[in-house]
CSV table of C-alpha atoms and ligand atoms in Angstrom, one decimal:
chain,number,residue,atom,x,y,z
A,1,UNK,CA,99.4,89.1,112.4
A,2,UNK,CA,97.4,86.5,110.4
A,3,UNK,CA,93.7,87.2,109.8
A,4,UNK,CA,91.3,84.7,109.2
A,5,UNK,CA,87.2,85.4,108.5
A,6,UNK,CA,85.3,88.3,107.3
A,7,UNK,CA,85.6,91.8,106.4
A,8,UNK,CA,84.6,92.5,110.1
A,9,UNK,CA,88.0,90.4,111.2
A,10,UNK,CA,90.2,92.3,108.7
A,11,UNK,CA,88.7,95.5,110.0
A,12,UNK,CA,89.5,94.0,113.8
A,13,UNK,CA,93.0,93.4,112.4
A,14,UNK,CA,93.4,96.6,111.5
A,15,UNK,CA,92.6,97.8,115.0
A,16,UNK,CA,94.3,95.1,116.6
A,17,UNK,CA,97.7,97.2,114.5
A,18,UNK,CA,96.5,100.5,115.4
A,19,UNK,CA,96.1,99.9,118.9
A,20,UNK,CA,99.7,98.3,118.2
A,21,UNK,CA,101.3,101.5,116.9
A,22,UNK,CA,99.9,103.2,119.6
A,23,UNK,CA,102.6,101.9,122.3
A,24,UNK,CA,105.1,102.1,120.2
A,25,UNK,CA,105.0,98.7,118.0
A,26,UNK,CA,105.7,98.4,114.2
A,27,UNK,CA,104.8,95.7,111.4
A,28,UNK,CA,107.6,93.2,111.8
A,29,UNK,CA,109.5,92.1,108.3
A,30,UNK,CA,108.9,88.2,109.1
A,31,UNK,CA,107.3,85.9,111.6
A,32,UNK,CA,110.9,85.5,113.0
A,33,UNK,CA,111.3,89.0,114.1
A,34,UNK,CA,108.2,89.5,115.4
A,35,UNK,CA,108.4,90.3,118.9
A,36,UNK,CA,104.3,90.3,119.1
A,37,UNK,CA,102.3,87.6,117.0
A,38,UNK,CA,98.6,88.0,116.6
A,39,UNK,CA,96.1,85.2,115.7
A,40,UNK,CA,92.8,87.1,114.5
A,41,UNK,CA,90.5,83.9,114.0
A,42,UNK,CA,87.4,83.1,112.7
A,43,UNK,CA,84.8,80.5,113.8
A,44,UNK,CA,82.3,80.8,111.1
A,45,UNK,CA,83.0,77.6,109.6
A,46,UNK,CA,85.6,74.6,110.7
A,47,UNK,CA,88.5,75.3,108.0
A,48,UNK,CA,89.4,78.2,109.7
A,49,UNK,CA,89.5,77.2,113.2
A,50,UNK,CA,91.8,73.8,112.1
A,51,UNK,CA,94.1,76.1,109.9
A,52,UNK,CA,94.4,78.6,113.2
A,53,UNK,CA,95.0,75.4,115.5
A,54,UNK,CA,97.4,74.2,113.2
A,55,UNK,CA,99.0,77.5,113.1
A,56,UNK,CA,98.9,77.7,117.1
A,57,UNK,CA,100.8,74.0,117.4
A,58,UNK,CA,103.3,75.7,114.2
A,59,UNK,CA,104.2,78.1,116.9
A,60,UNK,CA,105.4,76.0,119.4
A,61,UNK,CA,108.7,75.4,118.7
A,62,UNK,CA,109.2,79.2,118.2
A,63,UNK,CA,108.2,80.6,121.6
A,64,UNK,CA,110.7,78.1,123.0
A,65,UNK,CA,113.1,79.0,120.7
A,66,UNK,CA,112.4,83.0,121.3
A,67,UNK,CA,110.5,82.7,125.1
A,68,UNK,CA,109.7,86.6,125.1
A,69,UNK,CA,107.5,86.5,121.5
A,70,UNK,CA,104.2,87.5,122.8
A,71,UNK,CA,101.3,85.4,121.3
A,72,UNK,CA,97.9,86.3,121.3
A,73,UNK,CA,95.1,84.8,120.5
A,74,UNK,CA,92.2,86.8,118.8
A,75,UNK,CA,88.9,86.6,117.1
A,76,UNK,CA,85.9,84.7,117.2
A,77,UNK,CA,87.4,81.2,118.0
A,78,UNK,CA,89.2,83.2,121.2
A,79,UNK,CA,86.1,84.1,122.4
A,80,UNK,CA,84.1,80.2,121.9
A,81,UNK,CA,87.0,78.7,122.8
A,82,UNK,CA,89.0,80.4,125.1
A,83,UNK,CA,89.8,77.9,127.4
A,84,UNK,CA,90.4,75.3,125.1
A,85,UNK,CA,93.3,76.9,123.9
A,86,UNK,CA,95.3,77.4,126.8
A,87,UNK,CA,94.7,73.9,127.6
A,88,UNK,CA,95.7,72.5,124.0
A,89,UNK,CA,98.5,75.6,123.3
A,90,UNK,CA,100.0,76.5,126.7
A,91,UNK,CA,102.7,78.8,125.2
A,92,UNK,CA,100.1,81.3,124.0
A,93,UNK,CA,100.5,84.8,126.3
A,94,UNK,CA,96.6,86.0,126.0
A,95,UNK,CA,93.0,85.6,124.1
A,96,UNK,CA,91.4,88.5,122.9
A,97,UNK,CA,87.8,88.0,122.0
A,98,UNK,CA,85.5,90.3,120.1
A,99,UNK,CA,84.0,92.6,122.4
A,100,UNK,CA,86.5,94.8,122.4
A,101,UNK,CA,90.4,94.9,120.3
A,102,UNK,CA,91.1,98.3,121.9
A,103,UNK,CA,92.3,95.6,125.0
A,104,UNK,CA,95.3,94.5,123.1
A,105,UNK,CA,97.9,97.3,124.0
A,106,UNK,CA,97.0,96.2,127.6
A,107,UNK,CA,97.4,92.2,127.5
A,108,UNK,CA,100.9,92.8,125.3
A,109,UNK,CA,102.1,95.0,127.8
A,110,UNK,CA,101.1,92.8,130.7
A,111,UNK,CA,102.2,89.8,128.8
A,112,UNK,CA,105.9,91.4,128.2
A,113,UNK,CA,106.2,91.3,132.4
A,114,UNK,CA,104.2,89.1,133.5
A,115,UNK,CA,104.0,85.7,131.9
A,116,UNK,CA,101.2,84.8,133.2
A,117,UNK,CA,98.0,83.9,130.8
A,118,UNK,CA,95.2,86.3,130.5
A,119,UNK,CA,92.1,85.8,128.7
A,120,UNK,CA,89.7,88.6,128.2
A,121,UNK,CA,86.3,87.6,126.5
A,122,UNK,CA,83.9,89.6,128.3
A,123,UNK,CA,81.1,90.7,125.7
A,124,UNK,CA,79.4,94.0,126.2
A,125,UNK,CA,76.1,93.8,128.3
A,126,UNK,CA,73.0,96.0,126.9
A,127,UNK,CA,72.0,98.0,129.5
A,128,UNK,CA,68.2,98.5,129.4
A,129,UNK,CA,67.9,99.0,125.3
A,130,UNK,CA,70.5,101.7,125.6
A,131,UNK,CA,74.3,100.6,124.6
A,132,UNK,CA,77.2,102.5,125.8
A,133,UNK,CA,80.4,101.0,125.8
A,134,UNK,CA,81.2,100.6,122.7
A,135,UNK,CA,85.0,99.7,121.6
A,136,UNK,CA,87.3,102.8,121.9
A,137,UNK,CA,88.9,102.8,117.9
A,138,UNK,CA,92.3,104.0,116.7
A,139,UNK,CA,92.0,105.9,113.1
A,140,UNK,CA,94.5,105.0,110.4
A,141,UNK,CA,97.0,108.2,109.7
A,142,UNK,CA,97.9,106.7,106.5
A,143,UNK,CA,96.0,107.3,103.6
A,144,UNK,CA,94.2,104.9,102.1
A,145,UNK,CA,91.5,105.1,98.8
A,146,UNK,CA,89.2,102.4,100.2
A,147,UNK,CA,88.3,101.8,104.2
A,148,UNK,CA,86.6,99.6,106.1
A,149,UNK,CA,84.3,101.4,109.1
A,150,UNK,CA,82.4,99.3,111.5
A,151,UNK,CA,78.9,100.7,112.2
A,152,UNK,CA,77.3,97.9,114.3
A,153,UNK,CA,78.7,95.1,116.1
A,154,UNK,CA,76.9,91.7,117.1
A,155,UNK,CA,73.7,90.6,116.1
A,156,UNK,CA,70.5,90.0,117.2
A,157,UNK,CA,69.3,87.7,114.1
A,158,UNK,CA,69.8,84.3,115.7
A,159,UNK,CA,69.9,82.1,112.4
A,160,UNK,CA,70.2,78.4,113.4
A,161,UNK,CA,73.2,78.1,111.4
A,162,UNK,CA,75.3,81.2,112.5
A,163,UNK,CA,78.0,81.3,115.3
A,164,UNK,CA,78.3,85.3,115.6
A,165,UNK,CA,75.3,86.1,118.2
A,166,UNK,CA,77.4,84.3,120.4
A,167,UNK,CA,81.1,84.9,119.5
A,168,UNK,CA,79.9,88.8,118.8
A,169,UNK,CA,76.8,89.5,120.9
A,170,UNK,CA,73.5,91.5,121.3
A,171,UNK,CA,73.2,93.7,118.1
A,172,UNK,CA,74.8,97.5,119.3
A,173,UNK,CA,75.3,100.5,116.9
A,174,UNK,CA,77.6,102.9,117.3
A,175,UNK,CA,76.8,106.4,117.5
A,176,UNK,CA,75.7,108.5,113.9
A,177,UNK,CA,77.8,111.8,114.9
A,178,UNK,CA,81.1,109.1,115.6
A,179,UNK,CA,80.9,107.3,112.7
A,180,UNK,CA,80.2,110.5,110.9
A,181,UNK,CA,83.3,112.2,112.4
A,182,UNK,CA,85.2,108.9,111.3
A,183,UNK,CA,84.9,109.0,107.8
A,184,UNK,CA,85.3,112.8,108.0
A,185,UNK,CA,88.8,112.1,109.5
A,186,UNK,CA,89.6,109.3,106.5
A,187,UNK,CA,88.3,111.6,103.8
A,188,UNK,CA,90.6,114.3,105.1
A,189,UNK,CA,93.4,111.5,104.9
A,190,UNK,CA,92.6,110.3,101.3
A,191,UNK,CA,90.0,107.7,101.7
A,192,UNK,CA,87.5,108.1,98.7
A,193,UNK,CA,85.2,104.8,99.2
A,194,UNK,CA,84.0,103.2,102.5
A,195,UNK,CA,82.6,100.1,103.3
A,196,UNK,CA,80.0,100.6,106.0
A,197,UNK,CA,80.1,97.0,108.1
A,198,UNK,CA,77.4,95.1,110.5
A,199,UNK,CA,76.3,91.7,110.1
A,200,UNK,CA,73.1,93.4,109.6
A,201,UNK,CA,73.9,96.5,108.3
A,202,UNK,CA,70.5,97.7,107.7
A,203,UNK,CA,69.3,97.1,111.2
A,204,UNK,CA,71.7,100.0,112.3
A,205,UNK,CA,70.1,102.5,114.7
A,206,UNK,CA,68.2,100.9,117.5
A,207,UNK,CA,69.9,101.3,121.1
A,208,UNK,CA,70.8,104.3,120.4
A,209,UNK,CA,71.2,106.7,123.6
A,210,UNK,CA,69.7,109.9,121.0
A,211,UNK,CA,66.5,107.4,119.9
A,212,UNK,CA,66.7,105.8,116.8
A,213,UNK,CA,69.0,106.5,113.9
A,214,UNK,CA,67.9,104.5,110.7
A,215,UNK,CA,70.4,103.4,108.5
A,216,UNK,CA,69.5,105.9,105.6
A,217,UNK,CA,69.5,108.5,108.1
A,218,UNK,CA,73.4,107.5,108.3
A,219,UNK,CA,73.5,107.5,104.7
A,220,UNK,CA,72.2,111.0,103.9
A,221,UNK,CA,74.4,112.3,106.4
A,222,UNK,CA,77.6,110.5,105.1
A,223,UNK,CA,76.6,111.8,101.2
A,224,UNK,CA,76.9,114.9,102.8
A,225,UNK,CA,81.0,114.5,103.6
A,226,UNK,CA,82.6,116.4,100.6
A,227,UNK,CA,85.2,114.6,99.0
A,228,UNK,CA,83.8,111.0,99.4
A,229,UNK,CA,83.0,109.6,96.4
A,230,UNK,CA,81.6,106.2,97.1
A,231,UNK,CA,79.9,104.7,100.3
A,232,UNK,CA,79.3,100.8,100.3
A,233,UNK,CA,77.8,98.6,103.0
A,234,UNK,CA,77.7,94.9,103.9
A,235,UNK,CA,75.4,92.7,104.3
A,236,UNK,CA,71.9,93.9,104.6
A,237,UNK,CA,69.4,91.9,106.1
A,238,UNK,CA,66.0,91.5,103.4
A,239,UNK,CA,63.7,91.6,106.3
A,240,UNK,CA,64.8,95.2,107.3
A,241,UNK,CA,65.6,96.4,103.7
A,242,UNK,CA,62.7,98.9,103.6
A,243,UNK,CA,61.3,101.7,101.0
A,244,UNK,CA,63.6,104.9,102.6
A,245,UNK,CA,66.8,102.5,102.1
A,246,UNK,CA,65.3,101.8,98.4
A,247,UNK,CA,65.0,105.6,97.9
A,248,UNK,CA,68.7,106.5,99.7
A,249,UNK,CA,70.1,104.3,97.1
A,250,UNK,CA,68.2,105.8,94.4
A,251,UNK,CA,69.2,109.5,95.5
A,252,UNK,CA,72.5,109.8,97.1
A,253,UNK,CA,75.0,110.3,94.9
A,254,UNK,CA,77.8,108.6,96.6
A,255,UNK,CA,75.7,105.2,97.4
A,256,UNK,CA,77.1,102.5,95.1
A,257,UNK,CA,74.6,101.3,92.9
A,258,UNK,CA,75.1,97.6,94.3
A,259,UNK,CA,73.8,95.3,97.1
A,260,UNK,CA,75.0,92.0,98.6
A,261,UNK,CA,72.1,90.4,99.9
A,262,UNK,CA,72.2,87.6,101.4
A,263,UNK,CA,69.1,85.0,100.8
A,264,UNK,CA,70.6,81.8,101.8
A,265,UNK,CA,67.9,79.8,100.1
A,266,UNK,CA,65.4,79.8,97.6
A,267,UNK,CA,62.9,77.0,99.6
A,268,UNK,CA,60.2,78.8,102.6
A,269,UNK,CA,60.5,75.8,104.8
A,270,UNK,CA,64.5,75.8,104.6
A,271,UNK,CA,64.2,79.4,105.6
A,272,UNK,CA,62.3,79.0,108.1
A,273,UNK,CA,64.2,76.1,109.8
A,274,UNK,CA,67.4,78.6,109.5
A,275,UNK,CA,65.0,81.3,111.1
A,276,UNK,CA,65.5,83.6,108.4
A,277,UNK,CA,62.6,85.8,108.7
A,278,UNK,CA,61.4,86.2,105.4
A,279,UNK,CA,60.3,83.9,102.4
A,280,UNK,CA,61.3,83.3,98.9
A,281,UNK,CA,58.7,85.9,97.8
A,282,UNK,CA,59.1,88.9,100.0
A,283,UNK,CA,62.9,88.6,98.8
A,284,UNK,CA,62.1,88.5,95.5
A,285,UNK,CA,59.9,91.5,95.6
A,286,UNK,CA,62.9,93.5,97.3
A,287,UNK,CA,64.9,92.4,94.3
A,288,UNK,CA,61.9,93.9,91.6
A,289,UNK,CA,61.9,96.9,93.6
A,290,UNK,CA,65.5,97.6,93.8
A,291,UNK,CA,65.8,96.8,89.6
A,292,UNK,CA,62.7,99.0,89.3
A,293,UNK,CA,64.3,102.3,91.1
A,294,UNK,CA,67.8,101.6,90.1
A,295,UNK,CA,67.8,99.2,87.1
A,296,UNK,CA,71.6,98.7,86.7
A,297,UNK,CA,71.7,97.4,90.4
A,298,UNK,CA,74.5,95.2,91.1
A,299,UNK,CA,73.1,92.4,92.7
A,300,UNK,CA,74.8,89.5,95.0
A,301,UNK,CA,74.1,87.0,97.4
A,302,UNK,CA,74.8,84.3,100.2
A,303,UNK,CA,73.6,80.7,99.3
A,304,UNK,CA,73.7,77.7,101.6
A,305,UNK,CA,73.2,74.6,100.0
A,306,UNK,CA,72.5,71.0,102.3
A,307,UNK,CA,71.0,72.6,105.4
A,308,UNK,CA,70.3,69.8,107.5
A,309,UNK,CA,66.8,68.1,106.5
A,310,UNK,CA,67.0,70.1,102.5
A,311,UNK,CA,65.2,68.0,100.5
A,312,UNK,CA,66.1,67.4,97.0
A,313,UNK,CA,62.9,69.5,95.8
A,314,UNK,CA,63.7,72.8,98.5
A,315,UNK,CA,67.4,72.2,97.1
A,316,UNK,CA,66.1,72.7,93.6
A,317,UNK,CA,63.7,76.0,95.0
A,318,UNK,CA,67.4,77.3,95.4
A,319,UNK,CA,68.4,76.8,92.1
A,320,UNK,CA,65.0,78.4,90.2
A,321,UNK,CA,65.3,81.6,92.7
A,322,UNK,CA,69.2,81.7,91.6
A,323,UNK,CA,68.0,81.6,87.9
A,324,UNK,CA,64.9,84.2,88.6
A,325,UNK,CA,67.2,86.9,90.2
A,326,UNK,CA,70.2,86.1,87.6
A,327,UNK,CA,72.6,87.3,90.3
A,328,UNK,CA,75.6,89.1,89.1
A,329,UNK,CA,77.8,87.2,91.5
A,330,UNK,CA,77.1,84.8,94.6
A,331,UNK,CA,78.5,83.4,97.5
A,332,UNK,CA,78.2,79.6,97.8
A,333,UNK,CA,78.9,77.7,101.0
A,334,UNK,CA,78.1,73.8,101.9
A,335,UNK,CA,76.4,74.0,104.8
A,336,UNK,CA,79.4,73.3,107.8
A,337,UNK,CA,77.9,72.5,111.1
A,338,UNK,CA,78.8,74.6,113.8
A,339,UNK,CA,79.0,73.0,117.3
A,340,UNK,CA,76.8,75.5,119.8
A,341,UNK,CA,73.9,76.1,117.1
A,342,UNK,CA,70.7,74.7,116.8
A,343,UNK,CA,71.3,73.8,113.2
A,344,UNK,CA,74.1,71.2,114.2
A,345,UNK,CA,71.7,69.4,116.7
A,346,UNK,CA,69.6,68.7,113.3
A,347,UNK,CA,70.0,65.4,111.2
A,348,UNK,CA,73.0,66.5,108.7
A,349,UNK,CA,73.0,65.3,105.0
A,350,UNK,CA,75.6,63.2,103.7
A,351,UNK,CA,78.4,65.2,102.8
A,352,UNK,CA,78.6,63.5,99.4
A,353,UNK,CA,74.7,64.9,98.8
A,354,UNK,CA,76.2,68.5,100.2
A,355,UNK,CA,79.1,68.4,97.4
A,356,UNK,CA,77.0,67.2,94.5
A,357,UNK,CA,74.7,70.1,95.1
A,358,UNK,CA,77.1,72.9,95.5
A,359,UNK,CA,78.7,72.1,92.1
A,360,UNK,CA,75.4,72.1,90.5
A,361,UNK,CA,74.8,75.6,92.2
A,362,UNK,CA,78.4,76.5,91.1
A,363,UNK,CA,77.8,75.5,87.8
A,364,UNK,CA,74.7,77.5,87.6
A,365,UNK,CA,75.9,80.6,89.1
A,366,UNK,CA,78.8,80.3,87.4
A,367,UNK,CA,77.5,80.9,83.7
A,368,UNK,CA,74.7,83.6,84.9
A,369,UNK,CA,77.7,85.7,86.0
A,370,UNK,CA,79.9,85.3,83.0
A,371,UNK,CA,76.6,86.0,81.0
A,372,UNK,CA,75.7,89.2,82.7
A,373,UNK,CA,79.5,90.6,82.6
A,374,UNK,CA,79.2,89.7,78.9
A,375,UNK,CA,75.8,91.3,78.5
A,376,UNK,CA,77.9,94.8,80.3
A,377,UNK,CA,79.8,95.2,76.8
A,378,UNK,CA,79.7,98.2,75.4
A,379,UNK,CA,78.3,100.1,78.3
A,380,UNK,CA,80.6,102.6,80.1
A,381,UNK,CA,81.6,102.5,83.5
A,382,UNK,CA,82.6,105.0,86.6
A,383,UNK,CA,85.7,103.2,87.8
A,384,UNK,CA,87.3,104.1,91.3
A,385,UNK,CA,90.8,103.7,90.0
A,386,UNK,CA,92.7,101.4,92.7
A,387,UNK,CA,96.7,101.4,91.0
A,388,UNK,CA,98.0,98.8,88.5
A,389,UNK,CA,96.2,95.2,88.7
A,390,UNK,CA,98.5,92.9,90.9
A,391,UNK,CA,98.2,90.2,87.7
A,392,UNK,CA,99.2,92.2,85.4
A,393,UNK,CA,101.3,95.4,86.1
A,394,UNK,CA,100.4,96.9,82.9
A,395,UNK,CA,96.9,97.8,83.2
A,396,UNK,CA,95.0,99.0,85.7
A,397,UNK,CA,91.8,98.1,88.3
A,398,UNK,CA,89.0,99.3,90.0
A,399,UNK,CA,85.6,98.6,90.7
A,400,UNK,CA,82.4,100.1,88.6
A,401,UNK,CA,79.2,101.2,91.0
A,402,UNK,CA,77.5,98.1,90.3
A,403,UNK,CA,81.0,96.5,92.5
A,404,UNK,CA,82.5,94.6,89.2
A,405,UNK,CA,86.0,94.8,88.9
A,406,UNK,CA,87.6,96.2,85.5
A,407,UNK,CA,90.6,95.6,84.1
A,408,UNK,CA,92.1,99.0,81.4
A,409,UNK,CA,95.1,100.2,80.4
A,410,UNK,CA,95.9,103.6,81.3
A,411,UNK,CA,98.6,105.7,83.2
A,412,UNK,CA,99.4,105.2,87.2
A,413,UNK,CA,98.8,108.7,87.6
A,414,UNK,CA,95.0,108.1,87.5
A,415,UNK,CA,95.2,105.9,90.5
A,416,UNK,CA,92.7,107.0,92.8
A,417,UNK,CA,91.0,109.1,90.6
A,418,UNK,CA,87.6,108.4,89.0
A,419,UNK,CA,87.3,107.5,85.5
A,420,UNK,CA,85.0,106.0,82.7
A,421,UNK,CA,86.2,102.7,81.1
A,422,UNK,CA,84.0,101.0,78.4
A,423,UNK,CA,83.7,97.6,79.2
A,424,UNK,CA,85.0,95.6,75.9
A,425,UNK,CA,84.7,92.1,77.4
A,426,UNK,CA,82.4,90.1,79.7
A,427,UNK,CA,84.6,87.3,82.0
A,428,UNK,CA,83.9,85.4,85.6
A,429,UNK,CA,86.3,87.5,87.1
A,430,UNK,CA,84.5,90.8,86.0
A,431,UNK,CA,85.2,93.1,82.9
A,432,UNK,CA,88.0,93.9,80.9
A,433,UNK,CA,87.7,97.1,79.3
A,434,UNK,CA,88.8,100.9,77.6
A,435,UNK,CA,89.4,104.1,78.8
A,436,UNK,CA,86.9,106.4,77.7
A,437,UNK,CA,87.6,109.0,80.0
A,438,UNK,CA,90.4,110.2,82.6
B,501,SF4,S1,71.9,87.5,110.4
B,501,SF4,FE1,72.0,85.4,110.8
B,501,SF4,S2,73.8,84.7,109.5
B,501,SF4,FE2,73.9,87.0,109.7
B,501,SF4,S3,75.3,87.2,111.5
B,501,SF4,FE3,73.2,87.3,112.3
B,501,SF4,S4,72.8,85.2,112.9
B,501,SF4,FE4,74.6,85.1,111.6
């Protein structure tokens, strides 16, 4: 299986195995061996759509060489481009799209006798404002310290840039009492931390068949699972990040002290022509208020620099919100064009213009995060302790509450334990730092 995309594909990808194991399959020790060969793809930007074509025409050669390898298409760019692929990749079996993985132990078995294509890429419909088939989901027996849990699929956002309302669909949540149950079942099997996903996280709860659930509801009730330490979540949305979630981060013990929120960009009119539905000000006041409740909040972001029609000026309202929040880390995209959005009907800006302004926005962001992990020395950490660092066998990670990574010598044993580690130096990467307390 090769993955592609976001934390939502990896978590698909895991299903996509699950569902695998169910009937019998196992992780295969090389592509040769592999008897079933999964594409999970992501359509987000065009890299990785190209690097999954390239990988499709790759694969060629081995399906005549092996005709019974099953291969499956998956993801996002299965469900935009479903046709497309047959027609430019006639040896792949099936495609897979989002609406629901739980398919896959069906299309390999139909593929194995009957070699006929299948595509299924139906998305669920929302019934009235009541959802109800949500994806059936496979829980992982082995036991794992960190885990991904899905808590809303699709979105109902509509940004002028972004693919996923239509290679995910309508916004649905999935029921509290599940989800609760879920981590329950993960805790029990030696998950500590979990990563609560939805593209808009904080819009959990509507279409609920019980009424509405909001997302700190969801939150309290998960603090209340004994034996789970940590609960993240990613990526709220500022326009629903409201007082109760302020005050769930504040008060439950187990909510990470850290939040990735996107802004995109720093400039009211480029907001608005991405239909983001809020302005440079109502973002920054959700930053004050999150720094006033919890003032060692971990804070990232989401930036887009060259949306089509970004002025110089708006470009540099970007770089002044960047330095105003002083954002412990960012993500930073040039703005990629995605064919099926309104945003790629728009007058684009010369790529060179798109490059030059991402490296000054790099460059920025860049020295703000080495600065704030430098200003973290001599302050002590709780560190979810993940095993020895994969750099450096002889000391060990994890990540503090505020989601910065720390590097510390200390025994194995203390993997997945929770420690304190005094941070002794400041770098990009995240802190280095000294056990204090096993
Ligand atoms: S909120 Fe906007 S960027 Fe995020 S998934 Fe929805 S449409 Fe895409």
């Amino acid at each position: 299986m090769q993955t592609w995309g976001c934390q939502m594909n990896e978590e698909d990808s895991e299903q996509l195995g699950l569902h695998l194991r169910s009937i019998g399959f196992e992780p295969a020790d090389s592509i040769l061996d592999a008897h079933v060969i999964l594409l999970n793809t992501c359509s987000v930007r065009r890299k990785p759509e190209d690097k999954a074509l390239w990988m499709l025409g790759e694969l060629a050669p081995l399906k005549l060489m092996k005709p019974e390898t099953v291969i499956g298409v998956c993801g996002c760019m299965a469900q935009l481009r479903a046709s497309e692929i047959k027609h430019r990749a006639p040896h792949v079996d099936f495609v897979l799209g989002t609406g629901d993985v739980s398919q896959v132990a069906g299309l390999v078995e139909e593929a194995l006798q009957n070699r006929r294509f299948a595509k299924r890429i139906e998305l669920p419909e929302r019934k009235g404002s009541v959802v109800t088939d949500i994806p059936r989901r496979e829980v992982d027996r082995q036991a794992k310290l960190k885990s991904f849990v899905p808590i809303q699929y699709g979105c109902d956002k509509f940004c002028t840039f972004c693919i996923v309302p239509t290679t995910r669909g309508r916004e649905r949540s999935r029921p509290n009492d599940e989800i609760v149950e879920e981590v329950r079942l993960l805790v029990e099997r030696g998950t500590r931390e979990v990563t609560l996903l939805g593209q808009t996280v904080n819009s959990y709860g509507k279409n609920l068949a019980e009424g509405r659930v909001p997302f700190s509801q969801l939150l309290w009730e998960l603090d209340e699972i004994v034996g789970l330490h940590r609960i993240r979540y990613t990526s709220p949305y500022p326009r629903d990040f409201r007082p109760d979630l302020l005050e769930a981060i504040r008060d439950c013990p187990s909510v990470m002290e850290h939040v990735h929120l996107p802004a995109q960009s720093g400039n009211d009119e480029v907001l608005k022509s991405m239909r983001r539905v809020y302005t440079r000000d109502s973002y920054l006041e959700i930053v004050r208020n999150l720094r006033e409740v919890v003032p060692h909040i971990g804070l990232t972001t989401d930036l887009i620099v060259g949306f089509p029609g970004e002025t110089e000026e708006q470009f540099e309202d970007t770089l002044s919100l960047v330095e105003e929040v002083r954002f412990d880390g960012a993500f930073m995209f040039i703005y990629s064009p995605r064919p099926g959005t309104p945003a790629a009907e728009m007058e684009q800006l010369p790529l060179s213009v798109r490059k030059a302004r991402i490296d000054r926005l790099i460059a920025l962001q860049t020295g703000i995060t080495v600065e704030r992990n430098r200003a973290a020395v001599g302050k002590t950490f709780e560190v979810l302790v993940e095993g020895p660092s994969p750099k450096n066998a002889s000391r060990l990670q994890g990540y503090t509450r505020e989601f910065k990574m720390m590097h510390f010598e200390g025994s194995s044993e203390l993997t997945g334990t929770l420690v304190k580690v005094e941070a002794i130096e400041g770098h990009l990467w995240g802190l280095s730092g000294r056990l204090v307390e096993g």
